[in-house]
Amino acid sequence: MPTPGGLARLAGRRARLRPGLPHLAGGLDLAASAPFYLPQIPTGFVGNLYHGVLDLWRLVPQLGRALGIAGLVLLLVPARRIPCGMARRWRGRLLAVAALLMLGVCLVVNQGLKEQVGRPRPQQVKPFGGPYDYVPVGSLSQACARNCSFVSGHAATGFVIAGFGLWGVRRTRRRWWAAGALLCLALGAARVAQGGHFASDVVFSLLVMTGVAMALRAAVVHLRGLRRRIGRRHRARPRGLWGLASGCGLPRRPMIPLS
């Protein structure tokens, strides 16, 4: 067991390190964006010079909307109306993707964090020719009014493919999470090259969407378990008039004399 003096020294070290963490993260953010910044070009960041990067920037939100609409349409089709078992499974997977899009990307990321934190984008801060000071990750700011930098919506949209494995076993969930994480980081790297996001925006986008996916799965598993328990109680409960009689201590069937 550590001594009281050792605990005091450890608390002192943590207190000295804590004020330096935002500066460390800020240095990493600026260092990650600096190689892509060229003040002599009109766009400022080299990522905007490549048509492939620009096409991804335009295409990813449209694909996200298409997946969300497909999931909402499938929600109107009852699973028992789908004859093929494989089609029923993919219906559930698409519903999980649509739920991640609605809850994670639309609600938590776009309406929650991006509109409330107010962090300016790299192309808007003074080190890269913008009018605003750099805002460290985890700090609130009034520099950006809407559609701000923290966190990356494109990276969050890429992560939603992890929903295809959300209802599977642990191995399936890990594989689809890895695929979603790789796509999230790849799209986030493209946005960093465009000056649209800091590296910390991408990392926290992955963390936020992972938390939303875990909460969504936990809620669905809890609701399924609750429905099973209610179903077992309903099946075990006697029905009809004789069920009511048996609940009062009377026999479940009438005793009719043979003669």
PDB file of C-alpha atoms in Angstrom, residues 5-256:
ATOM      1  CA  GLY A   5       3.515  10.831   1.613  1.00  0.00           C
ATOM      2  CA  GLY A   6       3.645   8.822  -1.618  1.00  0.00           C
ATOM      3  CA  LEU A   7       0.010   9.620  -2.356  1.00  0.00           C
ATOM      4  CA  ALA A   8       0.681  13.312  -1.771  1.00  0.00           C
ATOM      5  CA  ARG A   9       3.661  13.263  -4.155  1.00  0.00           C
ATOM      6  CA  LEU A  10       1.591  11.424  -6.803  1.00  0.00           C
ATOM      7  CA  ALA A  11      -1.233  13.972  -6.469  1.00  0.00           C
ATOM      8  CA  GLY A  12       1.287  16.779  -6.831  1.00  0.00           C
ATOM      9  CA  ARG A  13       2.709  15.258 -10.018  1.00  0.00           C
ATOM     10  CA  ARG A  14      -0.764  14.914 -11.494  1.00  0.00           C
ATOM     11  CA  ALA A  15      -1.575  18.505 -10.581  1.00  0.00           C
ATOM     12  CA  ARG A  16       1.605  19.677 -12.335  1.00  0.00           C
ATOM     13  CA  LEU A  17       0.886  17.553 -15.418  1.00  0.00           C
ATOM     14  CA  ARG A  18      -2.799  18.487 -15.781  1.00  0.00           C
ATOM     15  CA  PRO A  19      -2.273  22.139 -16.843  1.00  0.00           C
ATOM     16  CA  GLY A  20       0.217  20.997 -19.475  1.00  0.00           C
ATOM     17  CA  LEU A  21      -2.076  18.469 -21.130  1.00  0.00           C
ATOM     18  CA  PRO A  22      -4.044  21.031 -23.208  1.00  0.00           C
ATOM     19  CA  HIS A  23      -0.768  22.583 -24.410  1.00  0.00           C
ATOM     20  CA  LEU A  24       0.550  19.128 -25.329  1.00  0.00           C
ATOM     21  CA  ALA A  25      -2.643  18.307 -27.254  1.00  0.00           C
ATOM     22  CA  GLY A  26      -2.524  21.722 -28.910  1.00  0.00           C
ATOM     23  CA  GLY A  27       1.032  21.147 -30.038  1.00  0.00           C
ATOM     24  CA  LEU A  28       0.095  17.792 -31.515  1.00  0.00           C
ATOM     25  CA  ASP A  29      -2.934  19.287 -33.289  1.00  0.00           C
ATOM     26  CA  LEU A  30      -0.948  22.088 -34.856  1.00  0.00           C
ATOM     27  CA  ALA A  31       1.921  19.769 -35.736  1.00  0.00           C
ATOM     28  CA  ALA A  32      -0.456  17.353 -37.485  1.00  0.00           C
ATOM     29  CA  SER A  33      -2.059  20.124 -39.567  1.00  0.00           C
ATOM     30  CA  ALA A  34       1.104  22.105 -40.359  1.00  0.00           C
ATOM     31  CA  PRO A  35       2.460  19.793 -43.127  1.00  0.00           C
ATOM     32  CA  PHE A  36      -0.722  20.325 -45.161  1.00  0.00           C
ATOM     33  CA  TYR A  37      -0.728  24.128 -44.873  1.00  0.00           C
ATOM     34  CA  LEU A  38       0.752  26.113 -47.763  1.00  0.00           C
ATOM     35  CA  PRO A  39       0.078  29.865 -47.517  1.00  0.00           C
ATOM     36  CA  GLN A  40       1.048  30.451 -51.149  1.00  0.00           C
ATOM     37  CA  ILE A  41      -1.943  28.531 -52.543  1.00  0.00           C
ATOM     38  CA  PRO A  42      -5.479  30.031 -52.578  1.00  0.00           C
ATOM     39  CA  THR A  43      -7.081  27.148 -50.688  1.00  0.00           C
ATOM     40  CA  GLY A  44      -4.479  27.227 -47.914  1.00  0.00           C
ATOM     41  CA  PHE A  45      -4.390  23.452 -47.440  1.00  0.00           C
ATOM     42  CA  VAL A  46      -3.140  20.971 -50.034  1.00  0.00           C
ATOM     43  CA  GLY A  47      -6.028  18.560 -49.510  1.00  0.00           C
ATOM     44  CA  ASN A  48      -8.333  20.917 -51.373  1.00  0.00           C
ATOM     45  CA  LEU A  49      -6.219  20.580 -54.523  1.00  0.00           C
ATOM     46  CA  TYR A  50      -7.061  16.895 -55.062  1.00  0.00           C
ATOM     47  CA  HIS A  51     -10.337  15.969 -56.714  1.00  0.00           C
ATOM     48  CA  GLY A  52     -10.500  12.625 -54.888  1.00  0.00           C
ATOM     49  CA  VAL A  53     -10.417  14.324 -51.487  1.00  0.00           C
ATOM     50  CA  LEU A  54     -13.042  16.837 -52.576  1.00  0.00           C
ATOM     51  CA  ASP A  55     -15.247  14.048 -53.944  1.00  0.00           C
ATOM     52  CA  LEU A  56     -15.065  12.227 -50.603  1.00  0.00           C
ATOM     53  CA  TRP A  57     -15.963  15.446 -48.800  1.00  0.00           C
ATOM     54  CA  ARG A  58     -19.112  15.805 -50.927  1.00  0.00           C
ATOM     55  CA  LEU A  59     -20.028  12.106 -51.194  1.00  0.00           C
ATOM     56  CA  VAL A  60     -19.785  10.950 -47.567  1.00  0.00           C
ATOM     57  CA  PRO A  61     -22.764  13.007 -46.241  1.00  0.00           C
ATOM     58  CA  GLN A  62     -24.887  11.847 -49.187  1.00  0.00           C
ATOM     59  CA  LEU A  63     -24.055   8.196 -48.518  1.00  0.00           C
ATOM     60  CA  GLY A  64     -24.910   8.723 -44.864  1.00  0.00           C
ATOM     61  CA  ARG A  65     -28.308  10.156 -45.778  1.00  0.00           C
ATOM     62  CA  ALA A  66     -28.950   7.259 -48.182  1.00  0.00           C
ATOM     63  CA  LEU A  67     -28.161   4.673 -45.495  1.00  0.00           C
ATOM     64  CA  GLY A  68     -30.361   6.492 -43.006  1.00  0.00           C
ATOM     65  CA  ILE A  69     -33.295   6.633 -45.433  1.00  0.00           C
ATOM     66  CA  ALA A  70     -32.863   2.945 -46.316  1.00  0.00           C
ATOM     67  CA  GLY A  71     -32.944   2.024 -42.632  1.00  0.00           C
ATOM     68  CA  LEU A  72     -36.069   4.100 -42.002  1.00  0.00           C
ATOM     69  CA  VAL A  73     -37.820   2.509 -44.994  1.00  0.00           C
ATOM     70  CA  LEU A  74     -36.947  -0.985 -43.750  1.00  0.00           C
ATOM     71  CA  LEU A  75     -38.302  -0.040 -40.331  1.00  0.00           C
ATOM     72  CA  LEU A  76     -41.766   0.131 -41.918  1.00  0.00           C
ATOM     73  CA  VAL A  77     -41.439  -3.461 -43.186  1.00  0.00           C
ATOM     74  CA  PRO A  78     -42.129  -6.017 -40.410  1.00  0.00           C
ATOM     75  CA  ALA A  79     -39.475  -8.715 -40.110  1.00  0.00           C
ATOM     76  CA  ARG A  80     -42.099 -11.480 -40.373  1.00  0.00           C
ATOM     77  CA  ARG A  81     -43.004 -10.226 -43.851  1.00  0.00           C
ATOM     78  CA  ILE A  82     -39.469 -10.938 -45.120  1.00  0.00           C
ATOM     79  CA  PRO A  83     -39.292 -14.601 -46.215  1.00  0.00           C
ATOM     80  CA  CYS A  84     -35.494 -14.970 -46.411  1.00  0.00           C
ATOM     81  CA  GLY A  85     -33.507 -15.310 -43.184  1.00  0.00           C
ATOM     82  CA  MET A  86     -30.463 -13.568 -44.668  1.00  0.00           C
ATOM     83  CA  ALA A  87     -32.628 -10.611 -45.712  1.00  0.00           C
ATOM     84  CA  ARG A  88     -34.054 -10.416 -42.173  1.00  0.00           C
ATOM     85  CA  ARG A  89     -30.533 -10.315 -40.707  1.00  0.00           C
ATOM     86  CA  TRP A  90     -29.444  -7.556 -43.070  1.00  0.00           C
ATOM     87  CA  ARG A  91     -32.615  -5.666 -42.210  1.00  0.00           C
ATOM     88  CA  GLY A  92     -31.537  -5.646 -38.572  1.00  0.00           C
ATOM     89  CA  ARG A  93     -28.023  -4.565 -39.531  1.00  0.00           C
ATOM     90  CA  LEU A  94     -29.292  -1.679 -41.632  1.00  0.00           C
ATOM     91  CA  LEU A  95     -31.532  -0.620 -38.769  1.00  0.00           C
ATOM     92  CA  ALA A  96     -28.479  -0.547 -36.490  1.00  0.00           C
ATOM     93  CA  VAL A  97     -26.613   1.618 -39.017  1.00  0.00           C
ATOM     94  CA  ALA A  98     -29.598   3.967 -39.290  1.00  0.00           C
ATOM     95  CA  ALA A  99     -29.791   4.188 -35.487  1.00  0.00           C
ATOM     96  CA  LEU A 100     -26.091   5.093 -35.287  1.00  0.00           C
ATOM     97  CA  LEU A 101     -26.629   7.753 -37.940  1.00  0.00           C
ATOM     98  CA  MET A 102     -29.646   9.266 -36.223  1.00  0.00           C
ATOM     99  CA  LEU A 103     -28.408   9.094 -32.633  1.00  0.00           C
ATOM    100  CA  GLY A 104     -24.658   9.405 -33.113  1.00  0.00           C
ATOM    101  CA  VAL A 105     -24.043  11.560 -36.180  1.00  0.00           C
ATOM    102  CA  CYS A 106     -27.188  13.711 -36.301  1.00  0.00           C
ATOM    103  CA  LEU A 107     -27.998  14.121 -32.606  1.00  0.00           C
ATOM    104  CA  VAL A 108     -24.765  13.798 -30.600  1.00  0.00           C
ATOM    105  CA  VAL A 109     -22.177  14.967 -33.150  1.00  0.00           C
ATOM    106  CA  ASN A 110     -23.942  17.551 -35.310  1.00  0.00           C
ATOM    107  CA  GLN A 111     -26.588  18.971 -32.989  1.00  0.00           C
ATOM    108  CA  GLY A 112     -24.787  18.358 -29.719  1.00  0.00           C
ATOM    109  CA  LEU A 113     -21.039  18.837 -29.993  1.00  0.00           C
ATOM    110  CA  LYS A 114     -20.496  20.763 -33.236  1.00  0.00           C
ATOM    111  CA  GLU A 115     -23.127  23.374 -32.434  1.00  0.00           C
ATOM    112  CA  GLN A 116     -22.337  23.770 -28.740  1.00  0.00           C
ATOM    113  CA  VAL A 117     -18.543  23.552 -28.311  1.00  0.00           C
ATOM    114  CA  GLY A 118     -17.794  26.314 -30.857  1.00  0.00           C
ATOM    115  CA  ARG A 119     -14.235  25.240 -31.713  1.00  0.00           C
ATOM    116  CA  PRO A 120     -12.910  26.949 -34.876  1.00  0.00           C
ATOM    117  CA  ARG A 121     -11.497  24.846 -37.696  1.00  0.00           C
ATOM    118  CA  PRO A 122      -7.772  24.820 -38.587  1.00  0.00           C
ATOM    119  CA  GLN A 123      -8.337  27.081 -41.582  1.00  0.00           C
ATOM    120  CA  GLN A 124      -9.939  29.623 -39.207  1.00  0.00           C
ATOM    121  CA  VAL A 125      -7.133  29.902 -36.619  1.00  0.00           C
ATOM    122  CA  LYS A 126      -4.229  32.372 -36.662  1.00  0.00           C
ATOM    123  CA  PRO A 127      -1.384  29.831 -37.112  1.00  0.00           C
ATOM    124  CA  PHE A 128      -2.917  28.969 -40.495  1.00  0.00           C
ATOM    125  CA  GLY A 129      -3.962  32.417 -41.650  1.00  0.00           C
ATOM    126  CA  GLY A 130      -7.333  32.633 -39.929  1.00  0.00           C
ATOM    127  CA  PRO A 131      -8.758  35.344 -37.639  1.00  0.00           C
ATOM    128  CA  TYR A 132      -9.222  33.301 -34.426  1.00  0.00           C
ATOM    129  CA  ASP A 133      -6.940  31.950 -31.729  1.00  0.00           C
ATOM    130  CA  TYR A 134      -6.398  28.223 -31.474  1.00  0.00           C
ATOM    131  CA  VAL A 135      -8.855  26.618 -29.040  1.00  0.00           C
ATOM    132  CA  PRO A 136      -7.545  23.498 -27.240  1.00  0.00           C
ATOM    133  CA  VAL A 137      -9.594  20.345 -27.315  1.00  0.00           C
ATOM    134  CA  GLY A 138     -12.073  20.165 -24.438  1.00  0.00           C
ATOM    135  CA  SER A 139     -12.498  23.958 -24.212  1.00  0.00           C
ATOM    136  CA  LEU A 140     -15.641  25.917 -25.027  1.00  0.00           C
ATOM    137  CA  SER A 141     -15.444  28.856 -27.401  1.00  0.00           C
ATOM    138  CA  GLN A 142     -17.612  31.493 -29.046  1.00  0.00           C
ATOM    139  CA  ALA A 143     -15.369  31.857 -32.106  1.00  0.00           C
ATOM    140  CA  CYS A 144     -17.487  29.523 -34.248  1.00  0.00           C
ATOM    141  CA  ALA A 145     -21.252  29.981 -34.382  1.00  0.00           C
ATOM    142  CA  ARG A 146     -22.365  26.851 -36.273  1.00  0.00           C
ATOM    143  CA  ASN A 147     -21.001  23.718 -37.974  1.00  0.00           C
ATOM    144  CA  CYS A 148     -17.793  23.925 -35.981  1.00  0.00           C
ATOM    145  CA  SER A 149     -14.704  21.746 -35.797  1.00  0.00           C
ATOM    146  CA  PHE A 150     -15.263  19.530 -32.742  1.00  0.00           C
ATOM    147  CA  VAL A 151     -15.917  16.696 -33.608  1.00  0.00           C
ATOM    148  CA  SER A 152     -15.584  15.505 -37.220  1.00  0.00           C
ATOM    149  CA  GLY A 153     -18.928  14.648 -38.813  1.00  0.00           C
ATOM    150  CA  HIS A 154     -17.307  12.961 -41.831  1.00  0.00           C
ATOM    151  CA  ALA A 155     -15.247  10.692 -39.580  1.00  0.00           C
ATOM    152  CA  ALA A 156     -18.334   9.883 -37.502  1.00  0.00           C
ATOM    153  CA  THR A 157     -20.278   9.000 -40.661  1.00  0.00           C
ATOM    154  CA  GLY A 158     -17.515   6.612 -41.695  1.00  0.00           C
ATOM    155  CA  PHE A 159     -17.723   4.828 -38.352  1.00  0.00           C
ATOM    156  CA  VAL A 160     -21.403   3.908 -38.766  1.00  0.00           C
ATOM    157  CA  ILE A 161     -20.504   0.810 -40.816  1.00  0.00           C
ATOM    158  CA  ALA A 162     -19.646  -0.693 -37.432  1.00  0.00           C
ATOM    159  CA  GLY A 163     -23.421  -0.963 -37.014  1.00  0.00           C
ATOM    160  CA  PHE A 164     -23.432  -3.917 -39.412  1.00  0.00           C
ATOM    161  CA  GLY A 165     -21.904  -5.991 -36.617  1.00  0.00           C
ATOM    162  CA  LEU A 166     -23.618  -4.364 -33.645  1.00  0.00           C
ATOM    163  CA  TRP A 167     -26.012  -7.265 -32.994  1.00  0.00           C
ATOM    164  CA  GLY A 168     -23.437 -10.015 -33.604  1.00  0.00           C
ATOM    165  CA  VAL A 169     -21.228 -11.980 -31.243  1.00  0.00           C
ATOM    166  CA  ARG A 170     -18.103 -10.424 -29.758  1.00  0.00           C
ATOM    167  CA  ARG A 171     -15.829 -11.497 -32.618  1.00  0.00           C
ATOM    168  CA  THR A 172     -18.207 -10.043 -35.210  1.00  0.00           C
ATOM    169  CA  ARG A 173     -18.556  -6.800 -33.271  1.00  0.00           C
ATOM    170  CA  ARG A 174     -14.775  -6.422 -33.025  1.00  0.00           C
ATOM    171  CA  ARG A 175     -14.276  -6.970 -36.755  1.00  0.00           C
ATOM    172  CA  TRP A 176     -16.900  -4.436 -37.759  1.00  0.00           C
ATOM    173  CA  TRP A 177     -15.652  -1.984 -35.121  1.00  0.00           C
ATOM    174  CA  ALA A 178     -12.138  -2.266 -36.606  1.00  0.00           C
ATOM    175  CA  ALA A 179     -13.544  -1.625 -40.096  1.00  0.00           C
ATOM    176  CA  GLY A 180     -15.505   1.382 -38.839  1.00  0.00           C
ATOM    177  CA  ALA A 181     -12.485   2.730 -36.951  1.00  0.00           C
ATOM    178  CA  LEU A 182     -10.227   2.444 -40.022  1.00  0.00           C
ATOM    179  CA  LEU A 183     -12.771   4.227 -42.225  1.00  0.00           C
ATOM    180  CA  CYS A 184     -13.310   6.865 -39.534  1.00  0.00           C
ATOM    181  CA  LEU A 185      -9.577   7.597 -39.290  1.00  0.00           C
ATOM    182  CA  ALA A 186      -9.109   7.569 -43.076  1.00  0.00           C
ATOM    183  CA  LEU A 187     -11.896  10.072 -43.676  1.00  0.00           C
ATOM    184  CA  GLY A 188     -10.650  12.117 -40.752  1.00  0.00           C
ATOM    185  CA  ALA A 189      -7.141  12.222 -42.224  1.00  0.00           C
ATOM    186  CA  ALA A 190      -8.605  13.552 -45.476  1.00  0.00           C
ATOM    187  CA  ARG A 191     -10.395  16.297 -43.545  1.00  0.00           C
ATOM    188  CA  VAL A 192      -7.167  17.187 -41.703  1.00  0.00           C
ATOM    189  CA  ALA A 193      -5.455  17.555 -45.082  1.00  0.00           C
ATOM    190  CA  GLN A 194      -8.248  19.923 -46.135  1.00  0.00           C
ATOM    191  CA  GLY A 195      -7.884  22.092 -43.037  1.00  0.00           C
ATOM    192  CA  GLY A 196     -11.404  21.177 -41.974  1.00  0.00           C
ATOM    193  CA  HIS A 197     -10.525  19.406 -38.719  1.00  0.00           C
ATOM    194  CA  PHE A 198      -7.760  18.920 -36.206  1.00  0.00           C
ATOM    195  CA  ALA A 199      -6.421  15.461 -35.468  1.00  0.00           C
ATOM    196  CA  SER A 200      -8.037  15.545 -32.018  1.00  0.00           C
ATOM    197  CA  ASP A 201     -11.441  16.137 -33.666  1.00  0.00           C
ATOM    198  CA  VAL A 202     -11.022  12.825 -35.505  1.00  0.00           C
ATOM    199  CA  VAL A 203      -9.850  10.883 -32.444  1.00  0.00           C
ATOM    200  CA  PHE A 204     -12.701  12.164 -30.292  1.00  0.00           C
ATOM    201  CA  SER A 205     -15.154  11.447 -33.100  1.00  0.00           C
ATOM    202  CA  LEU A 206     -14.106   7.791 -32.935  1.00  0.00           C
ATOM    203  CA  LEU A 207     -14.433   7.769 -29.134  1.00  0.00           C
ATOM    204  CA  VAL A 208     -17.840   9.451 -29.172  1.00  0.00           C
ATOM    205  CA  MET A 209     -19.271   7.115 -31.812  1.00  0.00           C
ATOM    206  CA  THR A 210     -17.879   4.072 -30.001  1.00  0.00           C
ATOM    207  CA  GLY A 211     -19.652   5.225 -26.844  1.00  0.00           C
ATOM    208  CA  VAL A 212     -22.923   5.757 -28.736  1.00  0.00           C
ATOM    209  CA  ALA A 213     -22.663   2.270 -30.274  1.00  0.00           C
ATOM    210  CA  MET A 214     -22.016   0.655 -26.878  1.00  0.00           C
ATOM    211  CA  ALA A 215     -24.923   2.539 -25.286  1.00  0.00           C
ATOM    212  CA  LEU A 216     -27.251   1.590 -28.157  1.00  0.00           C
ATOM    213  CA  ARG A 217     -26.364  -2.098 -27.926  1.00  0.00           C
ATOM    214  CA  ALA A 218     -26.735  -2.097 -24.134  1.00  0.00           C
ATOM    215  CA  ALA A 219     -30.170  -0.462 -24.396  1.00  0.00           C
ATOM    216  CA  VAL A 220     -31.395  -2.956 -27.018  1.00  0.00           C
ATOM    217  CA  VAL A 221     -30.063  -5.957 -25.072  1.00  0.00           C
ATOM    218  CA  HIS A 222     -31.793  -4.663 -21.923  1.00  0.00           C
ATOM    219  CA  LEU A 223     -35.093  -4.170 -23.770  1.00  0.00           C
ATOM    220  CA  ARG A 224     -34.900  -7.653 -25.298  1.00  0.00           C
ATOM    221  CA  GLY A 225     -34.289  -9.194 -21.892  1.00  0.00           C
ATOM    222  CA  LEU A 226     -37.185  -7.222 -20.415  1.00  0.00           C
ATOM    223  CA  ARG A 227     -39.478  -8.383 -23.234  1.00  0.00           C
ATOM    224  CA  ARG A 228     -38.487 -12.027 -22.659  1.00  0.00           C
ATOM    225  CA  ARG A 229     -39.195 -11.765 -18.939  1.00  0.00           C
ATOM    226  CA  ILE A 230     -42.587 -10.186 -19.587  1.00  0.00           C
ATOM    227  CA  GLY A 231     -43.379 -12.884 -22.161  1.00  0.00           C
ATOM    228  CA  ARG A 232     -42.483 -15.693 -19.727  1.00  0.00           C
ATOM    229  CA  ARG A 233     -44.687 -14.174 -17.028  1.00  0.00           C
ATOM    230  CA  HIS A 234     -47.533 -13.760 -19.496  1.00  0.00           C
ATOM    231  CA  ARG A 235     -47.291 -17.398 -20.638  1.00  0.00           C
ATOM    232  CA  ALA A 236     -47.119 -18.665 -17.073  1.00  0.00           C
ATOM    233  CA  ARG A 237     -50.191 -16.693 -15.998  1.00  0.00           C
ATOM    234  CA  PRO A 238     -53.506 -18.650 -16.216  1.00  0.00           C
ATOM    235  CA  ARG A 239     -55.973 -17.223 -18.707  1.00  0.00           C
ATOM    236  CA  GLY A 240     -59.740 -16.925 -18.793  1.00  0.00           C
ATOM    237  CA  LEU A 241     -62.352 -17.449 -16.121  1.00  0.00           C
ATOM    238  CA  TRP A 242     -60.847 -20.663 -14.814  1.00  0.00           C
ATOM    239  CA  GLY A 243     -57.470 -18.966 -14.528  1.00  0.00           C
ATOM    240  CA  LEU A 244     -59.120 -16.364 -12.323  1.00  0.00           C
ATOM    241  CA  ALA A 245     -60.708 -19.133 -10.286  1.00  0.00           C
ATOM    242  CA  SER A 246     -57.381 -20.932  -9.861  1.00  0.00           C
ATOM    243  CA  GLY A 247     -55.896 -17.720  -8.601  1.00  0.00           C
ATOM    244  CA  CYS A 248     -58.533 -17.740  -5.835  1.00  0.00           C
ATOM    245  CA  GLY A 249     -57.647 -21.269  -4.704  1.00  0.00           C
ATOM    246  CA  LEU A 250     -60.320 -23.061  -6.797  1.00  0.00           C
ATOM    247  CA  PRO A 251     -59.586 -25.854  -9.280  1.00  0.00           C
ATOM    248  CA  ARG A 252     -58.766 -24.714 -12.840  1.00  0.00           C
ATOM    249  CA  ARG A 253     -61.453 -27.000 -14.386  1.00  0.00           C
ATOM    250  CA  PRO A 254     -65.045 -27.564 -13.122  1.00  0.00           C
ATOM    251  CA  MET A 255     -65.638 -30.752 -11.127  1.00  0.00           C
ATOM    252  CA  ILE A 256     -68.529 -32.420 -12.991  1.00  0.00           C
TER     253      ILE A 256
END
